[in-house]
């Protein structure tokens, strides 16, 4: 440790981060709990209402719909993206020549903004002119207005969500596979193991930590889905594709029910923390077992 | 893994099929962006345009205030990028290389903040932005005006910090040998000179990883500009695209042209810095 005023220098070095963390994360975090216990329209001072917002939440059928849709989006996107990503990562790890090109092409949808992605799919799915319905027409299937039909709006958003998520899962899995020692596979080959056996008995178990990480981050990200939904369907029609964050934004910045929206945000936070805690529990159990 | 010829062929075929599926929507968007206006009324299924109209891109540009949107995006992204690299690396340096009271607890607290989703705290963040004193017509108590809302401050300042960046910088600097610091201290160099003179020049890989992360995050951000801004002059490219769609929805050729145009910088970056991109994405998983 240094003497004199030098002792304070490290605090100056971390000051910008600590300050911004305090103002834009810590204070909002505490404030969200306070707001959730108040009625606040931004016109008057917050009015204390206790747990009223939470009991409203319990009886809000649209919010229930949003939670259900978010859960469906989670189930519908996370596992398929990861499975496809895993398969592709394995194909890519087979020492093929054009590895970099394939990797880039498959990952490309992941770097483009969600708004641009949404625009592309709005065209693909246009009921009259879009390629999807045209192609379906070729094989004799009557297409429909996928995004504006309550029966198909959410599933369609889910398919697009999968499309954008495959690349990331693939990249993470590929990095994991590349860190597995080649000698394991060679030894297995000597014993006459097939490609599938090697995949199942070597790759899959050794990818466990990455799988856990991917599952948790993709899960948390899927809980926050907003951009795609907002641009593609706006949560409609008739709330058929609305999600938790769509509801938060609607309640706060369109209806100015800040307190009520804050209660929804607290719910989302609790959900996120719950998943994170499970990750820690599984992660530390794995480490203890090794 | 060594493969037989048949297995290799199958792997290629599967990869080709998959890349085609992932890339097809973008390819179709490109073809569509080149089609003439009258082609859409034909209702015929054609992949390629009957006639190529590269002029669509110029028309799309003329139809919106893209120069303003581009200026906003470039401005916000570049300041957020530069500032966050500086603040994150210098804090990471302090946490990694200097023993000071509270080092670990403060670091862990920052790290915990990484788990808070942006969408959870957007409401109080909005209220804080609105109440910044002496800005946007506010008095010194932060009342009366709009504070930082609808200004660059709201889009830039929160992006200047970031637990992920500090975490990455700390990990990076922890690998440096202790002898490096000691030699510098014997020479009488202070922390700042040590950081700027020795650590920064060695930080290329760190800056690349963090820089790409920030660039993608801020350039593609739709959520924060949507909430924080409302005047047309403050729109970023992502918001501009959404506005454009509202005004010219049926003109798909122009909408696709605009969508591709705003993606060009990020696609170009991706192809030029592919290795760093991949490393940046993988780096985000090491904490797992």
XYZ file of C-alpha atoms in Angstrom, chain B residues 118 178 227:
3
model
C -32.322 -3.479 -17.869
C 3.452 -8.806 -10.382
C -38.140 4.867 -23.832
